[in-house]
PDB file of C-alpha atoms in Angstrom:
ATOM      1  CA  MET A  19      97.461 -83.092 -56.976  1.00 54.00           C
ATOM      2  CA  ILE A  20     100.516 -84.741 -58.629  1.00 54.00           C
ATOM      3  CA  ASN A  21      98.497 -85.197 -61.672  1.00 63.00           C
ATOM      4  CA  LEU A  22      97.515 -81.550 -61.740  1.00 54.00           C
ATOM      5  CA  LEU A  23     101.061 -80.644 -61.445  1.00 52.00           C
ATOM      6  CA  SER A  24     102.186 -82.881 -64.507  1.00 58.00           C
ATOM      7  CA  ASN A  25      99.424 -81.765 -66.582  1.00 62.00           C
ATOM      8  CA  TRP A  26     100.423 -77.964 -65.775  1.00 60.00           C
ATOM      9  CA  ARG A  27     104.108 -78.806 -66.532  1.00 63.00           C
ATOM     10  CA  ALA A  28     103.430 -80.643 -69.745  1.00 60.00           C
ATOM     11  CA  ARG A  29     101.108 -77.581 -70.824  1.00 65.00           C
ATOM     12  CA  GLN A  30     103.909 -75.223 -70.173  1.00 65.00           C
ATOM     13  CA  ARG A  31     106.524 -77.139 -71.969  1.00 69.00           C
ATOM     14  CA  LEU A  32     104.229 -77.185 -75.043  1.00 65.00           C
ATOM     15  CA  ALA A  33     103.566 -73.503 -74.812  1.00 71.00           C
ATOM     16  CA  HIS A  34     107.312 -72.751 -75.024  1.00 75.00           C
ATOM     17  CA  VAL A  35     108.219 -74.884 -77.934  1.00 86.00           C
ATOM     18  CA  PRO A  36     110.038 -72.870 -80.848  1.00 93.00           C
ATOM     19  CA  GLU A  37     108.098 -71.934 -83.907  1.00 94.00           C
ATOM     20  CA  ILE A  38     108.895 -74.205 -86.684  1.00 96.00           C
ATOM     21  CA  THR A  39     108.189 -74.164 -90.432  1.00 96.00           C
ATOM     22  CA  MET A  40     108.449 -77.207 -92.927  1.00 97.00           C
ATOM     23  CA  ASP A  41     109.348 -77.687 -96.303  1.00 97.00           C
ATOM     24  CA  VAL A  42     107.220 -81.028 -97.225  1.00 97.00           C
ATOM     25  CA  THR A  43     107.787 -83.656 -99.801  1.00 97.00           C
ATOM     26  CA  ARG A  44     105.308 -86.516-100.536  1.00 97.00           C
ATOM     27  CA  ASN A  45     106.171 -89.982-101.534  1.00 96.00           C
ATOM     28  CA  TYR A  46     103.371 -92.216-103.012  1.00 94.00           C
ATOM     29  CA  TYR A  47     105.568 -95.080-104.435  1.00 93.00           C
ATOM     30  CA  MET A  48     105.478 -98.276-102.288  1.00 90.00           C
ATOM     31  CA  THR A  49     104.617 -96.771 -99.148  1.00 92.00           C
ATOM     32  CA  PHE A  50     103.519 -98.609 -95.977  1.00 92.00           C
ATOM     33  CA  THR A  51     100.475 -96.748 -95.598  1.00 93.00           C
ATOM     34  CA  ALA A  52      99.559 -96.932 -99.433  1.00 90.00           C
ATOM     35  CA  PRO A  53      97.557 -95.224-100.824  1.00 91.00           C
ATOM     36  CA  ASN A  54      98.579 -92.448 -98.474  1.00 94.00           C
ATOM     37  CA  PRO A  55     102.262 -91.070 -98.839  1.00 96.00           C
ATOM     38  CA  ASP A  56     105.085 -90.867 -96.797  1.00 97.00           C
ATOM     39  CA  VAL A  57     105.629 -87.234 -95.739  1.00 97.00           C
ATOM     40  CA  LYS A  58     109.306 -86.204 -95.576  1.00 98.00           C
ATOM     41  CA  VAL A  59     109.787 -82.815 -93.901  1.00 98.00           C
ATOM     42  CA  VAL A  60     112.671 -80.422 -93.262  1.00 98.00           C
ATOM     43  CA  ILE A  61     112.250 -78.731 -90.017  1.00 98.00           C
ATOM     44  CA  LYS A  62     113.354 -75.117 -89.906  1.00 98.00           C
ATOM     45  CA  ASN A  63     113.626 -72.578 -87.239  1.00 97.00           C
ATOM     46  CA  ARG A  64     112.176 -69.146 -87.191  1.00 95.00           C
ATOM     47  CA  GLU A  65     115.159 -67.701 -89.087  1.00 96.00           C
ATOM     48  CA  GLY A  66     114.562 -70.391 -92.047  1.00 96.00           C
ATOM     49  CA  MET A  67     117.550 -72.405 -90.981  1.00 97.00           C
ATOM     50  CA  ALA A  68     117.168 -76.013 -91.217  1.00 98.00           C
ATOM     51  CA  VAL A  69     117.063 -77.732 -87.817  1.00 98.00           C
ATOM     52  CA  GLY A  70     116.150 -81.415 -88.717  1.00 97.00           C
ATOM     53  CA  GLU A  71     114.263 -83.707 -90.518  1.00 97.00           C
ATOM     54  CA  ALA A  72     111.384 -85.992 -90.043  1.00 97.00           C
ATOM     55  CA  CYS A  73     109.389 -88.755 -91.869  1.00 97.00           C
ATOM     56  CA  TYR A  74     105.766 -89.779 -91.032  1.00 97.00           C
ATOM     57  CA  ALA A  75     102.566 -90.984 -92.649  1.00 97.00           C
ATOM     58  CA  VAL A  76      98.998 -91.168 -91.779  1.00 97.00           C
ATOM     59  CA  SER A  77      97.372 -94.648 -91.654  1.00 96.00           C
ATOM     60  CA  PRO A  78      94.847 -95.233 -94.534  1.00 95.00           C
ATOM     61  CA  LEU A  79      92.186 -95.821 -91.605  1.00 95.00           C
ATOM     62  CA  ASN A  80      93.178 -92.353 -90.466  1.00 95.00           C
ATOM     63  CA  ASP A  81      93.645 -93.411 -87.029  1.00 96.00           C
ATOM     64  CA  ARG A  82      97.097 -92.708 -86.404  1.00 96.00           C
ATOM     65  CA  VAL A  83     100.209 -91.079 -87.429  1.00 97.00           C
ATOM     66  CA  TYR A  84     103.178 -93.338 -87.985  1.00 97.00           C
ATOM     67  CA  VAL A  85     106.510 -91.585 -87.110  1.00 96.00           C
ATOM     68  CA  TYR A  86     109.362 -93.232 -88.862  1.00 95.00           C
ATOM     69  CA  ASP A  87     112.122 -90.856 -88.161  1.00 94.00           C
ATOM     70  CA  VAL A  88     112.705 -87.498 -86.421  1.00 95.00           C
ATOM     71  CA  GLU A  89     116.263 -86.253 -86.501  1.00 95.00           C
ATOM     72  CA  ILE A  90     117.317 -83.081 -85.022  1.00 96.00           C
ATOM     73  CA  LEU A  91     120.799 -81.664 -85.874  1.00 97.00           C
ATOM     74  CA  SER A  92     122.935 -81.914 -82.817  1.00 96.00           C
ATOM     75  CA  ALA A  93     123.400 -78.120 -82.478  1.00 97.00           C
ATOM     76  CA  TYR A  94     119.562 -77.814 -82.090  1.00 96.00           C
ATOM     77  CA  ARG A  95     118.808 -80.762 -79.657  1.00 94.00           C
ATOM     78  CA  ARG A  96     117.084 -80.275 -76.538  1.00 92.00           C
ATOM     79  CA  GLN A  97     115.530 -76.918 -77.515  1.00 94.00           C
ATOM     80  CA  GLY A  98     112.173 -78.143 -78.396  1.00 93.00           C
ATOM     81  CA  TYR A  99     112.212 -78.624 -82.096  1.00 96.00           C
ATOM     82  CA  GLY A 100     111.247 -82.420 -81.971  1.00 95.00           C
ATOM     83  CA  THR A 101     108.694 -81.532 -79.498  1.00 94.00           C
ATOM     84  CA  ALA A 102     107.138 -78.924 -81.936  1.00 95.00           C
ATOM     85  CA  LEU A 103     106.996 -81.317 -84.577  1.00 97.00           C
ATOM     86  CA  LEU A 104     105.039 -83.665 -82.309  1.00 95.00           C
ATOM     87  CA  ASN A 105     102.900 -81.031 -81.391  1.00 94.00           C
ATOM     88  CA  PHE A 106     102.126 -80.062 -84.982  1.00 95.00           C
ATOM     89  CA  LEU A 107     101.210 -83.672 -85.703  1.00 97.00           C
ATOM     90  CA  ALA A 108      98.930 -83.818 -82.747  1.00 95.00           C
ATOM     91  CA  GLN A 109      97.172 -80.461 -83.462  1.00 93.00           C
ATOM     92  CA  ASN A 110      97.040 -80.917 -87.170  1.00 95.00           C
ATOM     93  CA  TYR A 111      95.724 -84.594 -87.516  1.00 96.00           C
ATOM     94  CA  LYS A 112      94.121 -84.992 -84.212  1.00 96.00           C
ATOM     95  CA  ILE A 113      94.788 -88.674 -83.730  1.00 97.00           C
ATOM     96  CA  PRO A 114      97.374 -90.695 -81.763  1.00 97.00           C
ATOM     97  CA  ILE A 115     101.049 -90.906 -83.030  1.00 97.00           C
ATOM     98  CA  THR A 116     102.753 -94.386 -83.385  1.00 96.00           C
ATOM     99  CA  VAL A 117     106.464 -94.476 -83.269  1.00 95.00           C
ATOM    100  CA  VAL A 118     108.120 -96.911 -85.868  1.00 94.00           C
ATOM    101  CA  ARG A 119     111.259 -98.544 -84.668  1.00 87.00           C
ATOM    102  CA  GLU A 120     112.261 -96.383 -81.696  1.00 81.00           C
ATOM    103  CA  LEU A 121     115.977 -96.417 -81.416  1.00 81.00           C
ATOM    104  CA  ALA A 122     117.799 -96.601 -78.175  1.00 78.00           C
ATOM    105  CA  SER A 123     119.643 -93.449 -78.797  1.00 80.00           C
ATOM    106  CA  SER A 124     116.257 -91.709 -78.862  1.00 86.00           C
ATOM    107  CA  CYS A 125     114.558 -93.321 -75.886  1.00 86.00           C
ATOM    108  CA  GLY A 126     114.857 -90.522 -73.723  1.00 88.00           C
ATOM    109  CA  PHE A 127     113.204 -88.066 -76.271  1.00 91.00           C
ATOM    110  CA  TRP A 128     110.419 -90.522 -76.620  1.00 92.00           C
ATOM    111  CA  LYS A 129     110.016 -91.013 -72.987  1.00 90.00           C
ATOM    112  CA  PHE A 130     109.683 -87.382 -72.453  1.00 88.00           C
ATOM    113  CA  ALA A 131     107.118 -86.967 -75.546  1.00 90.00           C
ATOM    114  CA  ARG A 132     104.872 -89.736 -73.946  1.00 91.00           C
ATOM    115  CA  SER A 133     104.794 -87.667 -70.788  1.00 87.00           C
ATOM    116  CA  LEU A 134     102.846 -84.994 -72.787  1.00 86.00           C
ATOM    117  CA  SER A 135      99.858 -87.074 -73.167  1.00 85.00           C
ATOM    118  CA  CYS A 136      98.089 -85.108 -70.784  1.00 78.00           C
ATOM    119  CA  ALA A 137      98.545 -82.003 -72.981  1.00 80.00           C
ATOM    120  CA  GLY A 138      97.015 -83.507 -76.080  1.00 85.00           C
ATOM    121  CA  ILE A 139      99.804 -85.493 -77.822  1.00 90.00           C
ATOM    122  CA  HIS A 140      98.633 -89.028 -77.418  1.00 94.00           C
ATOM    123  CA  PHE A 141     100.859 -91.982 -78.445  1.00 94.00           C
ATOM    124  CA  THR A 142      99.992 -95.687 -79.175  1.00 94.00           C
ATOM    125  CA  PRO A 143     102.619 -98.397 -78.324  1.00 93.00           C
ATOM    126  CA  GLN A 144     105.667 -98.420 -80.548  1.00 92.00           C
ATOM    127  CA  LEU A 145     105.932-100.556 -83.610  1.00 93.00           C
ATOM    128  CA  SER A 146     108.728-102.432 -84.634  1.00 92.00           C
ATOM    129  CA  VAL A 147     109.519-103.126 -88.097  1.00 89.00           C
ATOM    130  CA  SER A 148     108.792-106.840 -87.931  1.00 92.00           C
ATOM    131  CA  GLU A 149     105.468-105.834 -87.041  1.00 94.00           C
ATOM    132  CA  MET A 150     104.684-103.605 -89.963  1.00 92.00           C
ATOM    133  CA  ALA A 151     103.231-106.455 -92.204  1.00 91.00           C
ATOM    134  CA  VAL A 152     100.760-107.435 -89.434  1.00 93.00           C
ATOM    135  CA  GLU A 153     100.011-103.798 -88.862  1.00 92.00           C
ATOM    136  CA  SER A 154      98.981-103.195 -92.561  1.00 91.00           C
ATOM    137  CA  GLU A 155      96.502-106.132 -92.510  1.00 93.00           C
ATOM    138  CA  ARG A 156      94.317-103.585 -90.665  1.00 92.00           C
ATOM    139  CA  TRP A 157      93.662-101.737 -93.665  1.00 92.00           C
ATOM    140  CA  ALA A 158      93.899-104.601 -96.190  1.00 88.00           C
ATOM    141  CA  HIS A 159      90.089-104.678 -96.791  1.00 87.00           C
ATOM    142  CA  LEU A 160      90.320-101.303 -98.226  1.00 83.00           C
ATOM    143  CA  GLN A 161      92.600-102.300-100.978  1.00 72.00           C
ATOM    144  CA  LYS A 162      90.394-105.333-101.721  1.00 63.00           C
ATOM    145  CA  SER A 163      87.210-103.282-101.866  1.00 56.00           C
ATOM    146  CA  ARG A 164      88.970-100.471-103.937  1.00 55.00           C
ATOM    147  CA  ASN A 165      90.218-103.059-106.498  1.00 55.00           C
ATOM    148  CA  GLU A 166      86.676-104.715-106.530  1.00 56.00           C
ATOM    149  CA  SER A 167      84.863-101.610-107.142  1.00 53.00           C
ATOM    150  CA  MET A 168      87.305-100.581-109.966  1.00 50.00           C
ATOM    151  CA  GLY A 169      86.498-104.160-111.475  1.00 51.00           C
ATOM    152  CA  HIS A 170      82.872-103.395-111.010  1.00 48.00           C
ATOM    153  CA  ARG A 171      83.229-100.095-112.843  1.00 48.00           C
ATOM    154  CA  ILE A 172      84.917-101.665-115.703  1.00 47.00           C
ATOM    155  CA  MET A 173      82.165-104.076-116.176  1.00 47.00           C
ATOM    156  CA  VAL A 174      79.430-101.557-115.989  1.00 48.00           C
ATOM    157  CA  ASP A 175      81.305 -99.287-118.665  1.00 48.00           C
ATOM    158  CA  LYS A 176      81.371-102.116-121.250  1.00 46.00           C
TER     159      LYS A 176
END
């Protein structure tokens, strides 16, 4: 019964997040998830006012979204804009979210966000900056095979 209640409560919260639009900029230069870009967004409310910014990237294995930063302007905090962003990521990519470098000042937000897993926003354990090199080894084989196939193509073309 408690599980049903928490599922209902999470779905209700997601049903009432504000509408957002985003201005998107992609950076391909020296990203953690290369060859995939870092995606920087300006989060805007229904009226088109900037309410915050965020930065995220999709793993080259397409198995998680790394969220590096979510910063909602103080006047717009606790109104659902951060949750609306996470809901967008969950619905758009349909893969778990990994928070990179969760700050102490945002622990309350991330604790709340993790409570939404029953409503479809799933999280992996957070990733510290010191763990990023080890994490990137998960897709190192893609870079090697890409380099090898490029070398093979060059040899064939000669």
